Structures are given as C-alpha cells and as structure tokens.
Coordinates of C-alpha atoms and ligand atoms in Angstrom, one line a residue:
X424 CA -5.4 -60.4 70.0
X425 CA -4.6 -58.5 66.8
X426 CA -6.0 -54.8 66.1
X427 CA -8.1 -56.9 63.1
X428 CA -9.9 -59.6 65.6
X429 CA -10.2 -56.0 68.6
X430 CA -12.4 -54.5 65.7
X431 CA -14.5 -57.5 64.8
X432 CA -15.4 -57.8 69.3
X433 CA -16.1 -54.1 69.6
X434 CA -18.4 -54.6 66.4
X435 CA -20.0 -57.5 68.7
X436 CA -20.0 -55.1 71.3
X437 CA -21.8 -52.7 69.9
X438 CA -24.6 -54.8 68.4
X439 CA -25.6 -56.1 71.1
X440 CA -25.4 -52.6 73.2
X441 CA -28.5 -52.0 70.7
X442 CA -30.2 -54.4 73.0
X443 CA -30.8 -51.8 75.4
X444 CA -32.7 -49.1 73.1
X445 CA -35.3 -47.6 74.5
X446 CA -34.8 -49.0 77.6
X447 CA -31.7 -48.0 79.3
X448 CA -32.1 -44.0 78.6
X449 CA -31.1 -41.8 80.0
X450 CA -28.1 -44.1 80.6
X451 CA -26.1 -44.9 77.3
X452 CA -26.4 -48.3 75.5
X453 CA -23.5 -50.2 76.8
X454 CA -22.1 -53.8 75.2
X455 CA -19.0 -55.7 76.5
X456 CA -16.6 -59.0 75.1
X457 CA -14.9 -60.6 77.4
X458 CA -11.6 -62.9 75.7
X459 CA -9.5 -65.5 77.8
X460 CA -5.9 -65.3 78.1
X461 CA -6.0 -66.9 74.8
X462 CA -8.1 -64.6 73.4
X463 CA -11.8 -66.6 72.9
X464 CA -14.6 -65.3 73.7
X465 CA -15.8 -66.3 77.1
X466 CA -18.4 -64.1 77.9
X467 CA -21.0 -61.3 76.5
X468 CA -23.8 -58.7 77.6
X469 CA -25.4 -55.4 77.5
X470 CA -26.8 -53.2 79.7
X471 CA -30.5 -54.0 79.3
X472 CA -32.5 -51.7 81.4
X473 CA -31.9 -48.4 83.1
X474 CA -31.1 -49.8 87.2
X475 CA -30.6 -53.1 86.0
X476 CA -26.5 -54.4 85.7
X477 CA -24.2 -52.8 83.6
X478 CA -22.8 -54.7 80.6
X479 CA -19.5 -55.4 81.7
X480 CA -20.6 -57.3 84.9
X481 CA -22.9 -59.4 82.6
X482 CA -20.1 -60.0 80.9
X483 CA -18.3 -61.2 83.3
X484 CA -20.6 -63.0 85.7
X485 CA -21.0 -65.2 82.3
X486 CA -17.4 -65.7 81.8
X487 CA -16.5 -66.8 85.9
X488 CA -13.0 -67.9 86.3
X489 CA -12.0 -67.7 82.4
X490 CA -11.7 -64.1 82.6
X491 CA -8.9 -64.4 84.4
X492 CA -6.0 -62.9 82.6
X493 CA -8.2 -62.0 79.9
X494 CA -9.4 -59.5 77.8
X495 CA -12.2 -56.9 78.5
X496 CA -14.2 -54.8 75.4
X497 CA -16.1 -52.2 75.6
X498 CA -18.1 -49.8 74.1
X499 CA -17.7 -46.8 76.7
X500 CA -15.4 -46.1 79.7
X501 CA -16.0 -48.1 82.3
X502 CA -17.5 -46.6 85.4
X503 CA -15.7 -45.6 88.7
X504 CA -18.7 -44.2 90.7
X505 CA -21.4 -45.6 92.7
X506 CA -24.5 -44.8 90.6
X507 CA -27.3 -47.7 90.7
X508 CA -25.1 -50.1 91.1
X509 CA -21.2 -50.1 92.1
X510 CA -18.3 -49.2 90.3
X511 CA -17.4 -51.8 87.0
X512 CA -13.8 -50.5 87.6
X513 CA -13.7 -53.0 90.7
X514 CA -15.4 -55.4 89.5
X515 CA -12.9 -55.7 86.6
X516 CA -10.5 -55.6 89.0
X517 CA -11.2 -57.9 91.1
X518 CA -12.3 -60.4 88.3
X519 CA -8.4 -60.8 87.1
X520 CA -8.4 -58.7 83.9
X521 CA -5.6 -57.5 82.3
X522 CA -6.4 -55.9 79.3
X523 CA -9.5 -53.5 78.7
X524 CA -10.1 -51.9 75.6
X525 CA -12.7 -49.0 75.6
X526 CA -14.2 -47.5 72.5
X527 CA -14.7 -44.1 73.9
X528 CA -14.3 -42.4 77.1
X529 CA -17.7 -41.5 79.3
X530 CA -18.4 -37.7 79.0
X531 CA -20.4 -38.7 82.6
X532 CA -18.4 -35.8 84.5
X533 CA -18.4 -38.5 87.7
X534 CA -16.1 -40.7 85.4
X535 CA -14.8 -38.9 82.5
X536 CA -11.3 -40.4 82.4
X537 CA -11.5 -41.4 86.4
X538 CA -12.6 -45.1 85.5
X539 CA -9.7 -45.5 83.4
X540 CA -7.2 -44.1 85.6
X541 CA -8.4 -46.7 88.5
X542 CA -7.8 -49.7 86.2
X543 CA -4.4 -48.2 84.7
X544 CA -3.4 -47.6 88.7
X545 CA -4.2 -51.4 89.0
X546 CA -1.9 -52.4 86.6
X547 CA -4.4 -52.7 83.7
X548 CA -3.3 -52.4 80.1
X549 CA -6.2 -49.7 79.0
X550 CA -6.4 -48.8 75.0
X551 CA -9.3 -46.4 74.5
X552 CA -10.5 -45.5 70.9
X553 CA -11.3 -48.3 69.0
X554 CA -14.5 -48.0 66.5
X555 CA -15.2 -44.8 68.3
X556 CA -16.9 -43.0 65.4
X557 CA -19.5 -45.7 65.6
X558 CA -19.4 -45.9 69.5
X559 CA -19.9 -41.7 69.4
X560 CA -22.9 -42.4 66.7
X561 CA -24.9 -45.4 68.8
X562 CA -24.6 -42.9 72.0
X563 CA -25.3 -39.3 70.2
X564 CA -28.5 -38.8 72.5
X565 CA -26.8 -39.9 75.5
X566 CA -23.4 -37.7 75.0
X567 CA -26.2 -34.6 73.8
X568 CA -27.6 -35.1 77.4
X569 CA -24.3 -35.0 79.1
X570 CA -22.4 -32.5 77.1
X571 CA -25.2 -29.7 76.4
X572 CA -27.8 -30.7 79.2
X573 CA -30.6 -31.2 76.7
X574 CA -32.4 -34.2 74.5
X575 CA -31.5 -35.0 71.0
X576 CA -34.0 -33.7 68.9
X577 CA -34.7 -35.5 65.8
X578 CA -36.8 -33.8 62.8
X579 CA -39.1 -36.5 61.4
X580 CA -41.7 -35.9 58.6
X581 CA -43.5 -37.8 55.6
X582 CA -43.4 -35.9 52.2
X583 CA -43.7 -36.8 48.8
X584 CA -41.3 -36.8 45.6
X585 CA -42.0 -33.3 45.0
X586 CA -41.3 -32.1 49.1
X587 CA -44.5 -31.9 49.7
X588 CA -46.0 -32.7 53.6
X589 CA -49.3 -31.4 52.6
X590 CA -52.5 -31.1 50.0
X591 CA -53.3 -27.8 49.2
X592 CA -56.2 -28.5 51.3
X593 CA -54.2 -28.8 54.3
X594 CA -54.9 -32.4 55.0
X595 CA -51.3 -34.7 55.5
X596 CA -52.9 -37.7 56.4
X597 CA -52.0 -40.5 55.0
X598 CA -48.5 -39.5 52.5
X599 CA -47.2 -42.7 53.5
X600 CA -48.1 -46.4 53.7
X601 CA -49.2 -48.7 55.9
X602 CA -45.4 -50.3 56.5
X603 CA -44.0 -46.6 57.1
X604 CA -46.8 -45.6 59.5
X605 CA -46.0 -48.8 61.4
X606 CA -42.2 -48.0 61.5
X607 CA -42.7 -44.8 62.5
X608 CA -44.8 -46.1 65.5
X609 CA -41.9 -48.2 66.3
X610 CA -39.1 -45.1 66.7
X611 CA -42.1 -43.4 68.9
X612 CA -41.4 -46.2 71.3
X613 CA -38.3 -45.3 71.9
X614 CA -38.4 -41.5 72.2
X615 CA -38.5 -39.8 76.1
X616 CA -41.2 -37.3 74.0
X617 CA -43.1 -36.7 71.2
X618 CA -43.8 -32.7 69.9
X619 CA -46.1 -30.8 67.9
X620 CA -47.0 -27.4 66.9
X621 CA -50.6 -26.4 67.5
X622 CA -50.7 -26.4 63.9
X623 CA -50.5 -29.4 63.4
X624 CA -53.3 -30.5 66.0
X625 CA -55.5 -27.7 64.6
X626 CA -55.2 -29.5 61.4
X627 CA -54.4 -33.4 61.9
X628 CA -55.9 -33.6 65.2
X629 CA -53.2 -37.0 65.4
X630 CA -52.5 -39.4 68.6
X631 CA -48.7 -39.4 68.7
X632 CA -49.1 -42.7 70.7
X633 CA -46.8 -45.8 70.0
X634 CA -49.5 -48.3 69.6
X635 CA -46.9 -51.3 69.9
X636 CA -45.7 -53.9 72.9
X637 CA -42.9 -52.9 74.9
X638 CA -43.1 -49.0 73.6
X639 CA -41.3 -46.5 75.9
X640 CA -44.5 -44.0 76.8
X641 CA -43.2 -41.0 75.6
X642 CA -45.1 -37.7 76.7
X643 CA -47.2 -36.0 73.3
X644 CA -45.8 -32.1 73.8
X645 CA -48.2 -29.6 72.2
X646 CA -46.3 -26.0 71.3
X647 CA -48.2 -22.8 71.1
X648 CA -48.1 -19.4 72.0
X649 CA -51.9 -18.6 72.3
X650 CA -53.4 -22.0 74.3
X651 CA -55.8 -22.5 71.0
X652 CA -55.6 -26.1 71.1
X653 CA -59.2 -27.3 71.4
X654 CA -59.7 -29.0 74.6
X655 CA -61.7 -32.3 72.5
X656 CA -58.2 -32.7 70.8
X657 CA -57.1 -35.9 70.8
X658 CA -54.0 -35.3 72.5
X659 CA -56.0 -33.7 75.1
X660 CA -59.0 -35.5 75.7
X661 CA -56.6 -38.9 76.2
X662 CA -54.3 -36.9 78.6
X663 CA -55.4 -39.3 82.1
X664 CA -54.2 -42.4 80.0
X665 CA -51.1 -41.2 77.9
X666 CA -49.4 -38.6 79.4
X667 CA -49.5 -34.9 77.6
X668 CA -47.8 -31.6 78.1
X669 CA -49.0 -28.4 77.0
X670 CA -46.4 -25.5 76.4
X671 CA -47.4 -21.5 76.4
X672 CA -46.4 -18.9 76.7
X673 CA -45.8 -17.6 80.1
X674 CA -48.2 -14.9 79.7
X675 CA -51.1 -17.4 79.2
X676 CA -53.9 -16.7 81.1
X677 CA -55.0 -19.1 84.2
X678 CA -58.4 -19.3 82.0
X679 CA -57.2 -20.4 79.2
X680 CA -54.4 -23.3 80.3
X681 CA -57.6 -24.1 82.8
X682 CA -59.4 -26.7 79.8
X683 CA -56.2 -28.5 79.8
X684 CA -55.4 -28.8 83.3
X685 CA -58.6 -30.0 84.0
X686 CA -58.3 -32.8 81.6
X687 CA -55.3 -34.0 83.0
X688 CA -53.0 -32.2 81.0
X689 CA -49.6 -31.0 82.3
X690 CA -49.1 -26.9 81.7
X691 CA -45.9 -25.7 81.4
X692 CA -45.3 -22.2 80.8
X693 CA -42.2 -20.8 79.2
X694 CA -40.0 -18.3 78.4
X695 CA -40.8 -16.5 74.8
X696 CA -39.1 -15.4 72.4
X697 CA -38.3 -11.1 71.3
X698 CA -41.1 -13.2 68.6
X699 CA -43.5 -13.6 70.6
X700 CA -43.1 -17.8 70.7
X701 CA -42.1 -20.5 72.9
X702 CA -38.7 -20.2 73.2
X703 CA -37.3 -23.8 72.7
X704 CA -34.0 -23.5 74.0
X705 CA -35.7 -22.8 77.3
X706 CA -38.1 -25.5 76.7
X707 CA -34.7 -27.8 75.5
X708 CA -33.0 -27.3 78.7
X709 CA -36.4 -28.3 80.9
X710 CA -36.0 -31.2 79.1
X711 CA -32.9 -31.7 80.0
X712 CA -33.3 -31.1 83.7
X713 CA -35.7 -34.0 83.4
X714 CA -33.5 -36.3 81.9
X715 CA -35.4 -36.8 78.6
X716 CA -33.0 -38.3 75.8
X717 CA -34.3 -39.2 73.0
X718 CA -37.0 -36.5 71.8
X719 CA -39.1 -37.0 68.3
X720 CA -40.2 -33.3 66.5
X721 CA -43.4 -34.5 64.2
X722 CA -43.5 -30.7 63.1
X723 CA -45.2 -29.2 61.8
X724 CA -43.6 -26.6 59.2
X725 CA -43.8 -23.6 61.3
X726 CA -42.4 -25.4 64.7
X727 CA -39.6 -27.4 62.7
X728 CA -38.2 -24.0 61.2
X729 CA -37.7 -22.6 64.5
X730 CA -36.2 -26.1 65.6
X731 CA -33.5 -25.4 62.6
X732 CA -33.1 -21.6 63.5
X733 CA -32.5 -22.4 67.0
X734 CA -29.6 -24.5 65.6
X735 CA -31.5 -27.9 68.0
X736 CA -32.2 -30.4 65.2
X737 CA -29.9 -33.1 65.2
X738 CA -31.0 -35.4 62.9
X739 CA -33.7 -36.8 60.6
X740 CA -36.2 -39.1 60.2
X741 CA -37.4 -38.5 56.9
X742 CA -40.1 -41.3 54.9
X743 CA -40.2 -40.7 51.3
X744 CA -43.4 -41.6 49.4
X745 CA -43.4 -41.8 45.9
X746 CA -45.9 -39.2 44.9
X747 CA -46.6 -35.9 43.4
X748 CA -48.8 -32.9 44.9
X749 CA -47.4 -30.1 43.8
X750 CA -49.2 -26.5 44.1
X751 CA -47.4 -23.5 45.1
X752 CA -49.2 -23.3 48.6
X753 CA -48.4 -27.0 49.7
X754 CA -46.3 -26.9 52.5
X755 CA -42.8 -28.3 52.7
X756 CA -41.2 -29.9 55.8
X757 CA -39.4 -26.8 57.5
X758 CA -41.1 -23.5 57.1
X759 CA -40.1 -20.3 59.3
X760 CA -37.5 -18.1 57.9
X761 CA -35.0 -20.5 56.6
X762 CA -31.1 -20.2 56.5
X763 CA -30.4 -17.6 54.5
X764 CA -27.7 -19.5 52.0
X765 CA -26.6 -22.3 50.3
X766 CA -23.4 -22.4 52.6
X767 CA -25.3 -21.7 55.6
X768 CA -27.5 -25.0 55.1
X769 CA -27.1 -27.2 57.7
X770 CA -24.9 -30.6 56.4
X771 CA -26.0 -33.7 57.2
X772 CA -24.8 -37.4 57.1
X773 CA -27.3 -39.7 55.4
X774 CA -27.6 -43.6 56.4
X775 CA -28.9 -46.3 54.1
X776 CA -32.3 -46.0 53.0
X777 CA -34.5 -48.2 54.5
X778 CA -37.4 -50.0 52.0
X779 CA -41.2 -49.8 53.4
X780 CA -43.5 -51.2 50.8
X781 CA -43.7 -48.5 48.1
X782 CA -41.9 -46.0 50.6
X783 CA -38.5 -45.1 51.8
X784 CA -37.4 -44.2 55.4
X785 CA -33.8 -42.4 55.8
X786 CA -32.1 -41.4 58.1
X787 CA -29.7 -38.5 58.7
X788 CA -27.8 -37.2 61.2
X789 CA -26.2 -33.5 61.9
X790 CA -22.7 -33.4 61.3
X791 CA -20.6 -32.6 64.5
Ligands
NAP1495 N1 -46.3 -34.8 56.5 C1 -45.9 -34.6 57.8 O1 -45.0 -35.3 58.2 C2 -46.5 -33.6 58.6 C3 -46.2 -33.6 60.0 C4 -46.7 -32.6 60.8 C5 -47.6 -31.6 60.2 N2 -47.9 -31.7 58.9 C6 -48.8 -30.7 58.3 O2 -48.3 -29.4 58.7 C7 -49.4 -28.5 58.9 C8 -49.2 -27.8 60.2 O3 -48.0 -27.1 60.2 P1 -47.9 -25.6 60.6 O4 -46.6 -25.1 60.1 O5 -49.1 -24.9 60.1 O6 -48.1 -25.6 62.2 P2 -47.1 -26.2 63.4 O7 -45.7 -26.0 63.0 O8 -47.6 -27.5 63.7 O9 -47.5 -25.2 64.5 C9 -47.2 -23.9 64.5 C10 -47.7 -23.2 65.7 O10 -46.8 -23.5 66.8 C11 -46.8 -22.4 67.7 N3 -45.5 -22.1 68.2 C12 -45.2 -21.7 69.5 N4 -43.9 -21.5 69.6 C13 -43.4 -21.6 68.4 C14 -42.1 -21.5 67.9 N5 -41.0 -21.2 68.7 N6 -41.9 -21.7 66.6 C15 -42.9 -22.0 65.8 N7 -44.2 -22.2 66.2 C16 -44.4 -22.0 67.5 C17 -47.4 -21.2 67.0 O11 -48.6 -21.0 67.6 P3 -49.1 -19.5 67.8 O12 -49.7 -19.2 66.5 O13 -50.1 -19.7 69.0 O14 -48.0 -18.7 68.2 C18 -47.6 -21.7 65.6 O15 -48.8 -21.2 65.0 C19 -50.6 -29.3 58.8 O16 -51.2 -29.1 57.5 C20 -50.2 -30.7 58.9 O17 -51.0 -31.6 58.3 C21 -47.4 -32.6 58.1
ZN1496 ZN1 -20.6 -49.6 85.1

C-alpha cells in the first residue's frame, strides 16, 4: 500500500468516525479501514455509541477471514485495556493482522502507547502518525477531557456586520435567520451543556433546548453570582423536563437557591473569584469530573469575557448576519476586561464559512 493510497483510508477513516458525534462522548470518535493482503478494502466501521463496539472490531467482524494478513487503519491508538468492552489490541491480534497504521496515539493514560507496544510485541508492523493534524482536530474535545480534565468550551454568538450582538435596547433576538437558528439547534445537540450568564436570561429569557430528533440533551447552565434569575424563567420553569443547573456563588443563601431547587433545578455552588464571581475554572474542572465533553458558551458579553480571561475558550461558533446596528452602547460579543494588546489577542484558525440563507456560520478553533 503506498503512503498516497494510506492517506486516502485514513481520510475514509476519519469520515466515517464523524458518525459517532454526539453520541460516543465522552469517548473519542473512532473510524477504521481494514485492507487484504493485497491491499482492498475489505471491511469498514465506526464507533457509533458510547458502550456500543469500538470501530476496529466492526471493522473487522465485516471483513472475517480477508483480514488475514491484511492491513488495519485507524484513526486513534488502539486500545489495550478492558473498558466497556475488551481490549481491540487482541482482537487484532487474533484476527491475523499484520500491519496497523494509527493516526495518533490515545492520550487515555490506561493506553497511551501500551496498545501499540502489545501489537508491536506480537510481531505487528505499527506506523503511527498519519493525517494526525486532522485526527488531533476531529478529537480536540476528547484529548481536552483527557489532557486537562475539563470540557472544550466553545464561544458561540450571532452578531451583525458592524459586531454587534445587541440593539441599543437590549433585545438580541432574532440577528440571524431562520436557517442559522436551525443550525445552531443542531450543534446544541451535540454539546454535554449549554451556559449562560444571568444576563442573558434577564434579558432574552431563551430555551437553550435542541428542538431536533436524535439531540444529545445537554444541561442549560445559568451563571450568576447573586441567584437573580427569576424563578418563571424559562430555563427554570422547564427544569422537571430538560435538565438545568444553576451556579452561585458559594455564599448564596439557602433562601435564595430555594426557588430553583424547588422547581427542579440542580444548585451548584462554587468557588468565587478575588471578583466576587463564579470562578469557571472551578466550575471547568466539575465539569470535568463529570465527564462532560463538548460544552456550548451562548454568552452573554460579560460571561464570555471572563471565559477569554480565564484563558478556557477553545474555539468559535460565530453566525454572521448581514446587518448594521451600530450605536456606541450596543454590545459586542466578548465584554469584561479584554486582553490588553494586539499581541496578546488570542490567534485563532478559521474553517470555511458555512452559507445559511442570507447568513454565514464560521467556525474557529484556538491555536494549540
Ligand atoms: N447575539 C448573541 O449571540 C447573544 C448571545 C447571548 C446574549 N446576548 C445579549 O447579551 C446581553 C446579556 O449579556 P451580559 O453581558 O449583559 O450578561 P451575561 O454575560 O449573560 O451575564 C453576566 C452575569 O453573569 C454573572 N457571572 C457570574 N460569574 C461570572 C463570571 N465569572 N464572569 C462574568 N459574569 C459572571 C454575573 O452576575 P452577577 O451580576 O450576579 O455577578 C453577571 O452579571 C443581552 O442583551 C443578550 O441579549 C446576545
Ligand atoms: Zn478499542
């Protein structure tokens, strides 16, 4: 198989580990090639569900006896431990291979390396590295999770031409279009969460449901430091059907977190900041304990700028709407205090921008 025809598999590969978005998390999105001895394709699969197989053994249950001798490709390290199911080291193994080419190595400190020392100890020819820039890219929540025990936080807001994410009135609903609104639903169900500042609730008073089939349910997280959010919000009065978290402070009063807990609202209280607010690196790392991945900051201005100080925005979901507001006093997407210079800004990549009917949705991603 030449290093051409390797690329053009893991490509395969990795399309069809998008299969498992939004449903595998928190495991990574896995896809796997398996060649012949003579180098065609013979079997293919993904890992579809978190508990369900992992994408090598679909691969191979669909390739049976022509695997033997063959080639296996995939995406991440295999794995070497007993997690949900067993160990895709033995399988492979046992199934005859005797090639496997990995994109990347897991970060998972139960394999990290280990899965591809068993198959090199088995006599394997193992070659990791192939496509894995784009491998590191389709797993960025998942490595986030493993290598700094929190989610990966994306920044998404709507503004206009001019920057603008509000009227001078205050009112944000609707800057974008129909299409945007319904792709934005879309990456809601996929997320682990959903947060707001009490700002914005105070103000938009929004869902933050995914009103589409198949969504992930992600829980609607309402930051504030004072527990001010009206208890006939939304967010709060839905709590018993679509779960919500309130964070405060944890000097909030019993009396005042009482509203929310009665309606079925979870209460967390956290750490705060020399500020006086939620500290979200605290917050972060809860997340994290609980195995959230893939977490969605709606903003608004006030929240997002802390998200940016606190260096834990990772990328960004920004829709563009063709439109002026302008007045001085219109907020912008990130307030707080800002990074003081040009050379401190934090450097994005930008993907390719994505048409909605009159609006635009990019996306960007931190540069690491
Ligand atoms: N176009 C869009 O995409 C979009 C999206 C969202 C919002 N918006 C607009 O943005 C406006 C609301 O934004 P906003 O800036 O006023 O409010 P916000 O960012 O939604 O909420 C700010 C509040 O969050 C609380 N908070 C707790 N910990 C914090 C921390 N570490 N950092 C920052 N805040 C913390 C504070 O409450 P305490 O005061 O209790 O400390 C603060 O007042 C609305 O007009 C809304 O329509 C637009
Ligand atoms: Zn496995």
């Amino acid at each position: 198989v030449t290093p051409d025809r390797l690329q053009e598999r893991m490509q395969r590969a990795l399309e069809v580990a998008e299969q498992g978005r939004g449903l595998v998390e928190p495991n990574p999105m896995v896809g796997c090639v398996v060649l012949n001895e003579a180098g065609a394709e013979v079997g293919i699969g993904s890992h579809l569900a978190f508990g369900r197989p992992h994408a090598e053994v679909v691969a191979l249950d669909r390739a049976g006896k022509a695997a033997v001798g063959g080639t296996l490709i995939v995406t991440l390290e295999p794995c070497s431990h007993f997690g949900k199911t067993p160990p895709c080291v033995d399988r492979i193994i046992s199934a005859g291979i005797k090639r496997v080419v990995a994109a990347m190595l897991d970060p998972f400190p139960e394999v990290a390396g280990k899965g591809i020392a068993k198959l090199r100890a088995a006599g394997i020819d193992v070659e990791v590295g192939v496509l894995e820039e784009e491998a590191r890219a389709l797993n960025a929540p998942y490595v986030c999770l493993v290598e700094r025990n929190r989610p990966y936080f994306r920044a998404k807001w709507a503004m206009t031409a001019d920057g603008r994410t509000a009227a001078v009135d205050g009112s944000s609903k609707w800057i974008t279009g129909d299409e945007a609104r319904f792709h934005a639903n879309i990456r809601r169900g996929l997320m682990d969460a959903i947060v707001v500042g009490a700002g914005t609730v105070l103000a938009d008073d929004p869902n933050l449901t995914a009103r589409v089939k198949f969504a992930r349910k992600a829980v609607r997280v309402v930051i504030e430091s004072r527990a001010c959010t009206p208890p006939q919000a939304n967010v709060v009065a839905t709590a018993r059907e679509w779960p919500t978290m309130i964070v405060v402070g944890e000097d909030a009063s019993v009396e005042a977190t009482k509203p929310f807990e009665d309606a079925g609202c979870e209460v967390m209280r956290s750490p705060i900041t020399s500020a006086g607010r939620v500290s979200l690196l605290a917050l972060a790392m809860e997340m994290g304990r609980r195995r959230w991945t893939n977490v969605l900051v709606e903003g608004g201005a006030e929240l997002l700028g802390s998200f940016l100080v606190e260096g834990l925005i990772d990328a960004v979901e920004l829709y563009l709407a063709p439109k002026i507001l302008g007045g001085r006093s219109a907020l912008s997407p990130v307030g707080g205090i800002g990074l003081p210079t040009i050379a401190s800004a934090l450097q994005l990549d930008a993907g390719d921008a994505v048409r909605l009917g009159d609006d635009y949705y990019i996306p960007m991603w931190v540069r690491r």
